[in-house]
Tab-separated table of C-alpha atoms in Angstrom:
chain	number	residue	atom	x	y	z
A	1	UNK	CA	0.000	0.000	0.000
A	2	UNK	CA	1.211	3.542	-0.928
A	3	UNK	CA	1.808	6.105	1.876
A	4	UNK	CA	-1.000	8.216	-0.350
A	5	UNK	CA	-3.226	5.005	-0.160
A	6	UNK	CA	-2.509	4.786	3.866
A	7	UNK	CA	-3.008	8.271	4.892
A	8	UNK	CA	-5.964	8.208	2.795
A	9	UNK	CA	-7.713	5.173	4.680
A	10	UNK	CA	-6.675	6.231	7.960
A	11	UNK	CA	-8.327	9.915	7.479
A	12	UNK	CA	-11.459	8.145	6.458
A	13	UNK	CA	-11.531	5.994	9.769
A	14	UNK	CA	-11.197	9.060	11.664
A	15	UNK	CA	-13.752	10.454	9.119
A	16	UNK	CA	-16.198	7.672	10.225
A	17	UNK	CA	-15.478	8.205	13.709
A	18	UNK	CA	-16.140	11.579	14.487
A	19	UNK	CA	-17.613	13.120	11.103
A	20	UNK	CA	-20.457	10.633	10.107
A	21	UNK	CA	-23.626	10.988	12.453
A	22	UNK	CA	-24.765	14.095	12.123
A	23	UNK	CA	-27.484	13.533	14.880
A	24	UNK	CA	-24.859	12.399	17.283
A	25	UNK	CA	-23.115	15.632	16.463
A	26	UNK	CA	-25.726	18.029	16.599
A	27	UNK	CA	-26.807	16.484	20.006
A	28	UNK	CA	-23.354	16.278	21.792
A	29	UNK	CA	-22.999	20.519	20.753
A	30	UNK	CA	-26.373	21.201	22.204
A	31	UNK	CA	-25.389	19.674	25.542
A	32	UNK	CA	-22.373	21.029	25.751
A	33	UNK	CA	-23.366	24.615	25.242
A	34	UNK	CA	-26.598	23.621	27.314
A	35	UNK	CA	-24.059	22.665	29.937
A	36	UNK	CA	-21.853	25.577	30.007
A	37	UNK	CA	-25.184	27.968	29.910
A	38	UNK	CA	-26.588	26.317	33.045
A	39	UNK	CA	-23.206	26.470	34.820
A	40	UNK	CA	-22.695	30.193	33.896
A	41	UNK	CA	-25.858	30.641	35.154
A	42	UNK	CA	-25.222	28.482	38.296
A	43	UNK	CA	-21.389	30.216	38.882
A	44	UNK	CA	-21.916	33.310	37.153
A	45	UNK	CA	-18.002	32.833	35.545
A	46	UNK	CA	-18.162	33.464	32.038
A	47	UNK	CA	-15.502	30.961	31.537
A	48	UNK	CA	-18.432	28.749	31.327
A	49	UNK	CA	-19.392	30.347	28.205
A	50	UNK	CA	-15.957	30.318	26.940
A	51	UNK	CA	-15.625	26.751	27.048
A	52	UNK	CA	-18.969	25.835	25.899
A	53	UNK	CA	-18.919	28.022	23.342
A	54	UNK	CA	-15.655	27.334	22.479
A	55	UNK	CA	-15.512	23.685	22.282
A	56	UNK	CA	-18.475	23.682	20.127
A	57	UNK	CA	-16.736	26.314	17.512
A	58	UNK	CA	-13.551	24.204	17.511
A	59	UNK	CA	-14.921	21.045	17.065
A	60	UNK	CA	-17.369	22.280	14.273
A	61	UNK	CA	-14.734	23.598	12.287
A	62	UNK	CA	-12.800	20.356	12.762
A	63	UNK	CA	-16.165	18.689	11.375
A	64	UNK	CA	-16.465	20.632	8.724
A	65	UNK	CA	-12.718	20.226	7.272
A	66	UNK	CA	-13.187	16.699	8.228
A	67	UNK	CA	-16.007	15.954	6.055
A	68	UNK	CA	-15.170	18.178	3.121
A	69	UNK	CA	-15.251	16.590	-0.272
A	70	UNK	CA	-12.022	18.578	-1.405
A	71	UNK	CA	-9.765	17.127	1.956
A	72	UNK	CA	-6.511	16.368	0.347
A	73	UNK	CA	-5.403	13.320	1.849
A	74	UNK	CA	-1.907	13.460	2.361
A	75	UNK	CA	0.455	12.885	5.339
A	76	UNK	CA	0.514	16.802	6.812
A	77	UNK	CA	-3.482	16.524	6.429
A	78	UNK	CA	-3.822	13.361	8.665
A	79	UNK	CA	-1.061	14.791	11.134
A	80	UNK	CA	-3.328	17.972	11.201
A	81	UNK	CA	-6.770	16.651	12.445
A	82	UNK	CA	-4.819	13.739	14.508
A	83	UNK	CA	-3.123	16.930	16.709
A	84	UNK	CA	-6.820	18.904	16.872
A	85	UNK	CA	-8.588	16.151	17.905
A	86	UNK	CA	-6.182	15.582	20.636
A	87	UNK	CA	-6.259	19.398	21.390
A	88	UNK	CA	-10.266	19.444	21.289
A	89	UNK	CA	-10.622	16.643	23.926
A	90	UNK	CA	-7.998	18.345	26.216
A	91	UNK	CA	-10.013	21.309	26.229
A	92	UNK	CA	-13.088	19.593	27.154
A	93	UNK	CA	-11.552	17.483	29.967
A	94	UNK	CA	-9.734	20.025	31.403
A	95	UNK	CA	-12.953	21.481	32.245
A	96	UNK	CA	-14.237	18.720	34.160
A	97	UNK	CA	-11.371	19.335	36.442
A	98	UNK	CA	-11.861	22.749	37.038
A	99	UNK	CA	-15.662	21.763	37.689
A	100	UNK	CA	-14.620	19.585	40.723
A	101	UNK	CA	-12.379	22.703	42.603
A	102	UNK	CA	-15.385	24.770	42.699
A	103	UNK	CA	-17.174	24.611	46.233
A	104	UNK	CA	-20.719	23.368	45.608
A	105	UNK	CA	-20.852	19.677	45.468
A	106	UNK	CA	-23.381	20.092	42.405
A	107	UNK	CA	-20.462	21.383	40.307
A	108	UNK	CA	-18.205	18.331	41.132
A	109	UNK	CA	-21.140	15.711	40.782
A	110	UNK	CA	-21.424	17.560	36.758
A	111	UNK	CA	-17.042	16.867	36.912
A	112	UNK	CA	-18.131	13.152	37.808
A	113	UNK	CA	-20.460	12.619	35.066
A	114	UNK	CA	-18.365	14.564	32.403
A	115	UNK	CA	-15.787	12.662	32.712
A	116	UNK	CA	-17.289	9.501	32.620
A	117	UNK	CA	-19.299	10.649	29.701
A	118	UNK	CA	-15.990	11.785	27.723
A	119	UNK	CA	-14.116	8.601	28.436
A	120	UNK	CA	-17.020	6.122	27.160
A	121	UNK	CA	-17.315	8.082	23.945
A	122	UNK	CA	-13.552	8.449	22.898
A	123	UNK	CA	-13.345	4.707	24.065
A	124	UNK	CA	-15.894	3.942	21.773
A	125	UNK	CA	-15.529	6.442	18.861
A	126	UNK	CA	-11.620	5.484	18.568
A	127	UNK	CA	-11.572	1.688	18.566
A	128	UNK	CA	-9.903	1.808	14.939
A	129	UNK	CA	-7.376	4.729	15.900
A	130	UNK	CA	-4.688	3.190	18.425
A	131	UNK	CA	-2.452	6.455	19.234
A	132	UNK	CA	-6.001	8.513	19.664
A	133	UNK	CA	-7.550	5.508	21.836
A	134	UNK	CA	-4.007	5.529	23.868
A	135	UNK	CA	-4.491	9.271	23.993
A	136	UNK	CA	-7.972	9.633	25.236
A	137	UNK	CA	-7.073	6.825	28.556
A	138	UNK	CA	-3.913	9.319	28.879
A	139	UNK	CA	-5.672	12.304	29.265
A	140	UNK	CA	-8.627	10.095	31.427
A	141	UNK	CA	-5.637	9.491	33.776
A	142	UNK	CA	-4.295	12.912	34.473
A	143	UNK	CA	-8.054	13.856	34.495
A	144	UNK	CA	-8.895	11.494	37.578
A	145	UNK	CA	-5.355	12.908	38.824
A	146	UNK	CA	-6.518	16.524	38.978
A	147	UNK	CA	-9.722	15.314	40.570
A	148	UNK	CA	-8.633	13.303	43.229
A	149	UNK	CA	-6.283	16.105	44.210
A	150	UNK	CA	-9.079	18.337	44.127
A	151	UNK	CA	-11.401	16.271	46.713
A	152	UNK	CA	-8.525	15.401	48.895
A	153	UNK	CA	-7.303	18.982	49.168
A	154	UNK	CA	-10.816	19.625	50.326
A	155	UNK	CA	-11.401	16.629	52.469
A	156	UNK	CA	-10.406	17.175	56.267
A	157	UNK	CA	-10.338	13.184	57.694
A	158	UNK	CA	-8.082	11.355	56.492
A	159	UNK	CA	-10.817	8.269	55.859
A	160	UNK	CA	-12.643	10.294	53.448
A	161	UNK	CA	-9.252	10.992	51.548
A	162	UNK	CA	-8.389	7.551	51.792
A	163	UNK	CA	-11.947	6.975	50.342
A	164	UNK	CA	-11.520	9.516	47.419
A	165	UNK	CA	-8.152	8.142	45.821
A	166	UNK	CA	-9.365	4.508	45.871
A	167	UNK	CA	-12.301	5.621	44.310
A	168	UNK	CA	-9.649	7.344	41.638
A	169	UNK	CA	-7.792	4.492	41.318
A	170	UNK	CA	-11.352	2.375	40.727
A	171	UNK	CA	-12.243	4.970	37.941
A	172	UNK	CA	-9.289	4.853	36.128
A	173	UNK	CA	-8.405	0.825	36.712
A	174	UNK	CA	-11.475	0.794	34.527
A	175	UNK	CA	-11.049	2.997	31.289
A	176	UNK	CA	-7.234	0.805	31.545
A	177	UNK	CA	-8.609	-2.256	31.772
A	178	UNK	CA	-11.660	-0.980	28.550
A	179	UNK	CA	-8.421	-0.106	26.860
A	180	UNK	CA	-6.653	-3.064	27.487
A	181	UNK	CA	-9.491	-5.128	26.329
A	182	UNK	CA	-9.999	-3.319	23.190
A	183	UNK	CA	-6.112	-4.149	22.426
A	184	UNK	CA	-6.791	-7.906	23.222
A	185	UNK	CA	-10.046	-8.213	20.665
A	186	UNK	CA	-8.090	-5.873	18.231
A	187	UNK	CA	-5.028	-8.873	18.022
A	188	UNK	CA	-7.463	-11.360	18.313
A	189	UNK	CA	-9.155	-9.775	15.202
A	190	UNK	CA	-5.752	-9.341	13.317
A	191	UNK	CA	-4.962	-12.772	13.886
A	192	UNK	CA	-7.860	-14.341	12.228
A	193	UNK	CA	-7.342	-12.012	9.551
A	194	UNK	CA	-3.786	-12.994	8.875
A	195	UNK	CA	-5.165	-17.037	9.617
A	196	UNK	CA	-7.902	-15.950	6.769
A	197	UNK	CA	-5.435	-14.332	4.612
A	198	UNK	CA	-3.070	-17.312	4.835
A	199	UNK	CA	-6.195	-19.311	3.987
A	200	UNK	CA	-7.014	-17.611	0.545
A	201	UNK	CA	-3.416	-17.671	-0.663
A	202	UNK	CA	-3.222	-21.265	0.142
A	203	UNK	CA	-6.568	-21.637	-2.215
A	204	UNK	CA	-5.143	-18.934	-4.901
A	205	UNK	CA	-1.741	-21.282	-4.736
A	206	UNK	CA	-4.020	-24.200	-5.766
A	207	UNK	CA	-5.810	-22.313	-8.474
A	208	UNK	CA	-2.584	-20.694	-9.795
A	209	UNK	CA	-0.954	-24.447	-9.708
A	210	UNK	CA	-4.233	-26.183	-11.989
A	211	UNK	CA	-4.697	-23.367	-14.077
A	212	UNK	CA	-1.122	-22.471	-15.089
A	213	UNK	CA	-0.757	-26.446	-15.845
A	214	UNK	CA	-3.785	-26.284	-18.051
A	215	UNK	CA	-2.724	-23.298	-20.452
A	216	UNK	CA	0.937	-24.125	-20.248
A	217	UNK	CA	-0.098	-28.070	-20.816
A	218	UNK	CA	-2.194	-26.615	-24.225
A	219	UNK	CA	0.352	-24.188	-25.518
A	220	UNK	CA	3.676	-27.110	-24.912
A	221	UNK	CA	1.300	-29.199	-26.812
A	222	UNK	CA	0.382	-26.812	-29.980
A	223	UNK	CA	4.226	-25.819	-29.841
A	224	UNK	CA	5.553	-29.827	-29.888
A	225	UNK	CA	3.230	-30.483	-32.280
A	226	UNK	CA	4.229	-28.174	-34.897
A	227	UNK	CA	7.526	-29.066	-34.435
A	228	UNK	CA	6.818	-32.175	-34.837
A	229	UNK	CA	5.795	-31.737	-38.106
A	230	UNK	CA	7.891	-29.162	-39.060
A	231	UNK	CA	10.616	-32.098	-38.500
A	232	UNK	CA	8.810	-34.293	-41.593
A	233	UNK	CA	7.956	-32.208	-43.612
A	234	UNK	CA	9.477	-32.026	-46.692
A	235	UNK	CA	7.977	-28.774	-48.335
A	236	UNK	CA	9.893	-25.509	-46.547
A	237	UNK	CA	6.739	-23.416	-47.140
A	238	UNK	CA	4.826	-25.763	-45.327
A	239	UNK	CA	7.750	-26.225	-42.505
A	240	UNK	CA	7.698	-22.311	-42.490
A	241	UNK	CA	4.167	-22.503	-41.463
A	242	UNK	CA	4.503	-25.180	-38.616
A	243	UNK	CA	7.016	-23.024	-37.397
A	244	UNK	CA	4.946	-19.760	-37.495
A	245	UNK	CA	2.597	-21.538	-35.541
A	246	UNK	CA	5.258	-22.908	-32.705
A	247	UNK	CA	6.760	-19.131	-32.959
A	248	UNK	CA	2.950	-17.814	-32.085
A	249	UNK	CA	3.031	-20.657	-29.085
A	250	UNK	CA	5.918	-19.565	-27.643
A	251	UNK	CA	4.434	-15.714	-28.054
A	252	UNK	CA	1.085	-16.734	-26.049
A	253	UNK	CA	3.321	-18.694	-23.447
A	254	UNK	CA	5.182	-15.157	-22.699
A	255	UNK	CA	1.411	-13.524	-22.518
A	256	UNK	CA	0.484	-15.938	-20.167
A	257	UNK	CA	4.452	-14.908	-17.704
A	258	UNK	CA	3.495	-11.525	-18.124
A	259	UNK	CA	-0.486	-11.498	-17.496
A	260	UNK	CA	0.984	-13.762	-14.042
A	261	UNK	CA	3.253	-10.910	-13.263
A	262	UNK	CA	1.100	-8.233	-13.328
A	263	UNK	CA	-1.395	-10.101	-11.173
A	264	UNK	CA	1.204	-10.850	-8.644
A	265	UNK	CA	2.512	-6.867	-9.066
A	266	UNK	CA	5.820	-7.585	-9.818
A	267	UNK	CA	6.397	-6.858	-13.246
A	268	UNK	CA	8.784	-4.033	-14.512
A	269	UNK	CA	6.983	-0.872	-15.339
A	270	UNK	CA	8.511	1.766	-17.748
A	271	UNK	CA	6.515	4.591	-16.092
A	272	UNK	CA	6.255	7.903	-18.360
A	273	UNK	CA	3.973	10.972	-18.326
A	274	UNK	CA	0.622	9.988	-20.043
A	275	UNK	CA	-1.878	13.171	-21.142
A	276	UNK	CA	-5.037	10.899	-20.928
A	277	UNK	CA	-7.291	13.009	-23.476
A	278	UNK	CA	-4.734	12.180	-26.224
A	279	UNK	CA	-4.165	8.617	-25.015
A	280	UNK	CA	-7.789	7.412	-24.976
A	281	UNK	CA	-8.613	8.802	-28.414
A	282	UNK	CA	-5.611	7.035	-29.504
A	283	UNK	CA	-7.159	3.680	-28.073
A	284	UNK	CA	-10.814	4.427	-28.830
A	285	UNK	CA	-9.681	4.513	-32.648
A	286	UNK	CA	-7.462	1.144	-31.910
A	287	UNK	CA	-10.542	-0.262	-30.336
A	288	UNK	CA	-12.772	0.418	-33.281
A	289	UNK	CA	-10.656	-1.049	-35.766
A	290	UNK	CA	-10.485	-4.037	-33.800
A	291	UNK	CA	-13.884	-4.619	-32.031
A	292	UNK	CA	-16.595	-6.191	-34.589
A	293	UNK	CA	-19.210	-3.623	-36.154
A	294	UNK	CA	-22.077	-4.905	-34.054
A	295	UNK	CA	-19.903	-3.229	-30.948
A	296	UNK	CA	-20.303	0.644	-30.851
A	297	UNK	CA	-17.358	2.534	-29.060
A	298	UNK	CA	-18.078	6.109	-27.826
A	299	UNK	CA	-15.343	7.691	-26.160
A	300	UNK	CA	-16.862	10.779	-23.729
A	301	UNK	CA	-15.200	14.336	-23.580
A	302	UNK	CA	-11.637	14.132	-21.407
A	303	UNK	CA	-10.882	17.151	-20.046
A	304	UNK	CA	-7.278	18.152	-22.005
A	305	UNK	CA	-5.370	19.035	-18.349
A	306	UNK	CA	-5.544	15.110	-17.039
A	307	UNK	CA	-2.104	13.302	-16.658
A	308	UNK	CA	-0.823	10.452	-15.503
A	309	UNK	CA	2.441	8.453	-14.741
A	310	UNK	CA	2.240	4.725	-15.733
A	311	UNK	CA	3.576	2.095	-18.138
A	312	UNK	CA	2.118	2.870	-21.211
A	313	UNK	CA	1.892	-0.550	-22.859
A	314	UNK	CA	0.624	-2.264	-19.672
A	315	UNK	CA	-2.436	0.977	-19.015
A	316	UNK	CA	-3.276	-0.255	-23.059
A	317	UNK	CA	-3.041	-4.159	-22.274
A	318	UNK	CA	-5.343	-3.277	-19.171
A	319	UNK	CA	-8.117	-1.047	-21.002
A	320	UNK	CA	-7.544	-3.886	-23.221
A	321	UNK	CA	-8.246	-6.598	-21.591
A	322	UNK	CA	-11.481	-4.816	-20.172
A	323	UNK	CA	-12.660	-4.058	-23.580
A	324	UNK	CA	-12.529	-7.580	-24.999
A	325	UNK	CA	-14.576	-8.960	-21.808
A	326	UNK	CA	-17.132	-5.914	-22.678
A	327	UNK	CA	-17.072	-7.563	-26.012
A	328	UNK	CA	-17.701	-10.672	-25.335
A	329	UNK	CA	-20.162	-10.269	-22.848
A	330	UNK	CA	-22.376	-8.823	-25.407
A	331	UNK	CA	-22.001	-11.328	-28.005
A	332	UNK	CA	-23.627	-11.945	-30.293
A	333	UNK	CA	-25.859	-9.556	-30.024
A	334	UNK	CA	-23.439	-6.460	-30.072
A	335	UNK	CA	-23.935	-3.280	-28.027
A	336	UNK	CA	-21.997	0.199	-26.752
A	337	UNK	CA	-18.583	0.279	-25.126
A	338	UNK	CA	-17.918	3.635	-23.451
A	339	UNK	CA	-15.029	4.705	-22.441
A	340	UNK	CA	-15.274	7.824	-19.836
A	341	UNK	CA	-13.164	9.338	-17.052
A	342	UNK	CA	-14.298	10.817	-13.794
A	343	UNK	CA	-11.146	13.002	-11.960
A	344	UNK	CA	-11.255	13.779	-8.248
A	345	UNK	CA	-8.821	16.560	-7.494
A	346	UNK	CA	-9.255	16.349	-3.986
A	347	UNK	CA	-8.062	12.888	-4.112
A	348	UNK	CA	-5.394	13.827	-6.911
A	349	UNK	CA	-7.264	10.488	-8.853
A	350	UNK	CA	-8.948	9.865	-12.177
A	351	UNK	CA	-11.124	7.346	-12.857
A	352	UNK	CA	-10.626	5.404	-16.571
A	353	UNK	CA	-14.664	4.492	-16.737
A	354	UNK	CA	-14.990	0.946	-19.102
A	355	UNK	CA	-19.133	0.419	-19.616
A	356	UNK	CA	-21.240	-1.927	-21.492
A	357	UNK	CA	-24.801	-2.607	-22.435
A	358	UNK	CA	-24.341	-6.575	-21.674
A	359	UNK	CA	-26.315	-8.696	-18.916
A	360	UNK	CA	-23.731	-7.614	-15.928
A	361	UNK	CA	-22.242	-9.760	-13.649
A	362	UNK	CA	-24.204	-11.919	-11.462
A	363	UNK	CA	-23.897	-10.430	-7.572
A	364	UNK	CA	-22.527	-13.596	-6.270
A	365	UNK	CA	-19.690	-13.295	-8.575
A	366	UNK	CA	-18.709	-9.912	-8.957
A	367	UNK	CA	-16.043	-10.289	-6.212
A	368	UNK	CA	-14.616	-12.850	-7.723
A	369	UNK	CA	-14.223	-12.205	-10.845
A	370	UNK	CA	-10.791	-10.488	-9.956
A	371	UNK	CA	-9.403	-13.551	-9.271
A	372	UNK	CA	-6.636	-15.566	-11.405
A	373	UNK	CA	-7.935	-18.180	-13.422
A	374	UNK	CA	-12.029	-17.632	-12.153
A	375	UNK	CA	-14.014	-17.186	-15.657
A	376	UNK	CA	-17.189	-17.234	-16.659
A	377	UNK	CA	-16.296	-17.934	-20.123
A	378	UNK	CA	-16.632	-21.590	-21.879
A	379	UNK	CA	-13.877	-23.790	-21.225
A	380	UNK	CA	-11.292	-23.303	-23.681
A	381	UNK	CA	-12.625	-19.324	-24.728
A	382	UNK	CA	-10.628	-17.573	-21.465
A	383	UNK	CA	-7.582	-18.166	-19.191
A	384	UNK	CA	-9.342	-16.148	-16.606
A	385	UNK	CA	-6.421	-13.674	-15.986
A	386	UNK	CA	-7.525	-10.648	-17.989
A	387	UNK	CA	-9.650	-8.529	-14.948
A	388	UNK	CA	-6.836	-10.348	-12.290
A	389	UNK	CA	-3.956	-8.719	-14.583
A	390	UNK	CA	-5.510	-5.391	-14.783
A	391	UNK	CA	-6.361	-5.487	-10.911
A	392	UNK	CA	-2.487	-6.288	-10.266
A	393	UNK	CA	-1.395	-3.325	-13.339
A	394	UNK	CA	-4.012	-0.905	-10.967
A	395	UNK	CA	-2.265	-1.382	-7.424
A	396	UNK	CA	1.490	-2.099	-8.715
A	397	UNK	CA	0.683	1.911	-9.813
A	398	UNK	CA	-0.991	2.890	-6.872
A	399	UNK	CA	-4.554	2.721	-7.324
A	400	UNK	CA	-7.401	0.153	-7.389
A	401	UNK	CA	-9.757	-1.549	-9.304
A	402	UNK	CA	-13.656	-1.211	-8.652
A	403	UNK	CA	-16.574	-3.124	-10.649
A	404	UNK	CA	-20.360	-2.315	-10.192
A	405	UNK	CA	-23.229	-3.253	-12.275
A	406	UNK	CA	-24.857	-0.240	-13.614
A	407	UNK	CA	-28.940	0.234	-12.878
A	408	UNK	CA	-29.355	0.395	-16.707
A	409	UNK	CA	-27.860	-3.059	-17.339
A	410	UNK	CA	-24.015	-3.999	-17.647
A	411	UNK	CA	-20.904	-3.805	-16.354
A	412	UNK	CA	-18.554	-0.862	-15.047
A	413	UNK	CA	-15.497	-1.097	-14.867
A	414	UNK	CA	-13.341	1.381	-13.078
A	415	UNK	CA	-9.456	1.246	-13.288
A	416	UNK	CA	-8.753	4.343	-10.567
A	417	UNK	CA	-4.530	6.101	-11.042
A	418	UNK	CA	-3.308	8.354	-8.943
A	419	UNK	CA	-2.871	11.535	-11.069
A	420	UNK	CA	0.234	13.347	-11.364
């Protein structure tokens, strides 16, 4: 995975975690500047305000650059919101322990329960962000800290104050021990994910091992064949043809290494500077001289400024591939193949769009149809590496592959670069 790819998926975990219910949102402000009016009201300090008021600006802002569609999604961008959501819990916590040095008992009972409210939701909110999870029991710690000092400096017997810090220690024994158990089901959770991981390569090995013996089986025998008779033949035009044929063997045997290479992502790429406008017209015109007539190709406007850095043979043998399945899942009846592009700036990503008018994919299958050697063609009409080989191309560049059925009918295909 790419450090763009990375920082990407861990902004949108903290996305989901604090940017995603707007009701939750909208409730948690209105209690917290609820709060701070009563206690103004209660204390007449207009540090109340402040801190109401205050938390509920900061953390909308941090919302609001949170959820925005134009985000970039680089390293300084997740560093950014990691620091100000460690800064906005701060400054509500440090309230609570301000709450408890005040004199009436009401004030300290609203500490209590602020605290206890903070720590379940940031114990909840952050199971997916370690360093913010480790954060939020830090800052629970010094919390209880403050507070205990607070009762105890206001406590005259000493059983009361002997009271008051086991009843710290309680408190914060359990946010560590939460914590602590959150760790535990997050390793147990990695673990069966590695044990399931370890489990599909183990089945991919087995596919890999029957289907390369299959194609390699067919193409040894079409090349030992010809040379066979290549060997008795006595006319050298006709020898010239056997070996033609053993020649276009050994070419389809090298398809085959290379189509395994990209899947596994480590073939060489000759990366260069693609404009994509000029590229895809390029191909479109390719595609219609070599897709039949009953196959319409319409190629949609590509705005002139889009560029990308890949290998420019394999991005061709990848739109390739994807056109030739659009093909034949529409034979015989022929239909439209569009080719399209949809760039995210934001995201500094552009979308190569591959669409036809065929049945689709069946649900049940559309996650699998990424994988090596899994076709839905007849035996003998696909090796079942074309999608796996373009999935492979899309990630060795640092991007993805995504397939949906469209609501009108067919397939999409979306082979998603980073842009330049």
């Amino acid at each position: 995975m790419t450090d763009t790819a990375k920082y990407r998926r861990q902004i949108e975990i903290l996305r989901h975690a604090d940017a995603t219910s707007v009701t939750e949102i909208l409730t948690r402000h209105a209690i917290v500047v609820g709060g701070a009016v009563l206690l103004w009201i209660g204390t007449g300090q207009a540090l109340m305000l402040a801190w109401g008021f205050g938390y509920s600006l900061l953390n909308g802002i941090y919302i609001l650059f949170l959820s925005s569609p134009k985000l970039p999604k680089g390293r300084a961008t997740y560093c950014a919101l990691f620091l100000a959501s460690m800064i906005i819990s701060s400054w509500y916590a440090a309230m609570t322990v301000y709450l408890t040095t005040l004199d009436a008992r009401v004030f300290e009972f609203i500490g209590i329960c602020g605290l206890i409210g903070l720590g379940l939701y940031n114990l909840s909110r952050h199971t997916d962000l370690t360093y913010l999870a480790m954060w939020d029991t830090l800052l629970i710690t010094f919390c209880v800290i403050g507070i205990v000092l607070a009762f105890v400096a206001k406590t005259e017997t000493q059983s009361h104050q002997v009271a008051i810090v086991f009843a710290g220690f309680g408190i914060n024994a359990y946010y560590m021990m939460t914590y602590l158990s959150m760790m535990r089901t997050r390793a147990t959770l990695r673990s069966a994910q590695e044990a399931e991981v370890q489990s599909q390569k183990m089945r991919a090995v087995g596919q890999l091992t029957s289907g390369i013996a299959h194609d390699f089986n067919n193409i040894l025998t079409v090349i030992r064949g010809n040379l066979d008779l290549a060997s008795e033949l006595p006319d050298p035009a006709e020898r010239e043809t056997m070996l033609d044929e053993a020649r276009t063997g050994c070419d389809r045997a090298a398809h085959l290494v290379r189509q395994l290479l990209a899947f596994s992502r480590k073939s060489q790429m000759k990366r260069s500077d693609i404009n994509l406008a000029s590229f895809l017209e390029a191909f479109a015109f390719s595609l219609r001289r070599v897709l039949p007539e009953t196959v319409r190709v319409v190629l949609s406007d590509v705005p002139p400024d889009l560029s990308l850095r890949a290998d420019r043979q394999l991005l061709e043998t990848a739109l390739l591939n994807c056109a030739i399945n659009a093909r034949d899942a529409m034979h015989p009846e022929g239909g439209t193949l569009r080719l399209a592009t949809y760039a995210s700036t934001s995201a500094r990503e552009v979308a190569i769009l591959i669409e036809d008018t065929g049945p689709g994919v069946p649900p049940a299958m559309i996650d699998r149809i990424t994988e090596p050697f899994f076709t839905t063609k007849q035996v003998g009409e696909g090796s079942g590496l074309g999608l796996s080989m373009v999935k492979g191309f899309a990630e060795q560049s640092g991007g993805r592959l995504e397939l949906r059925n469209r609501p009108s009918g067919g397939l999409q295909v979306a082979l998603i670069l980073p842009l330049i």
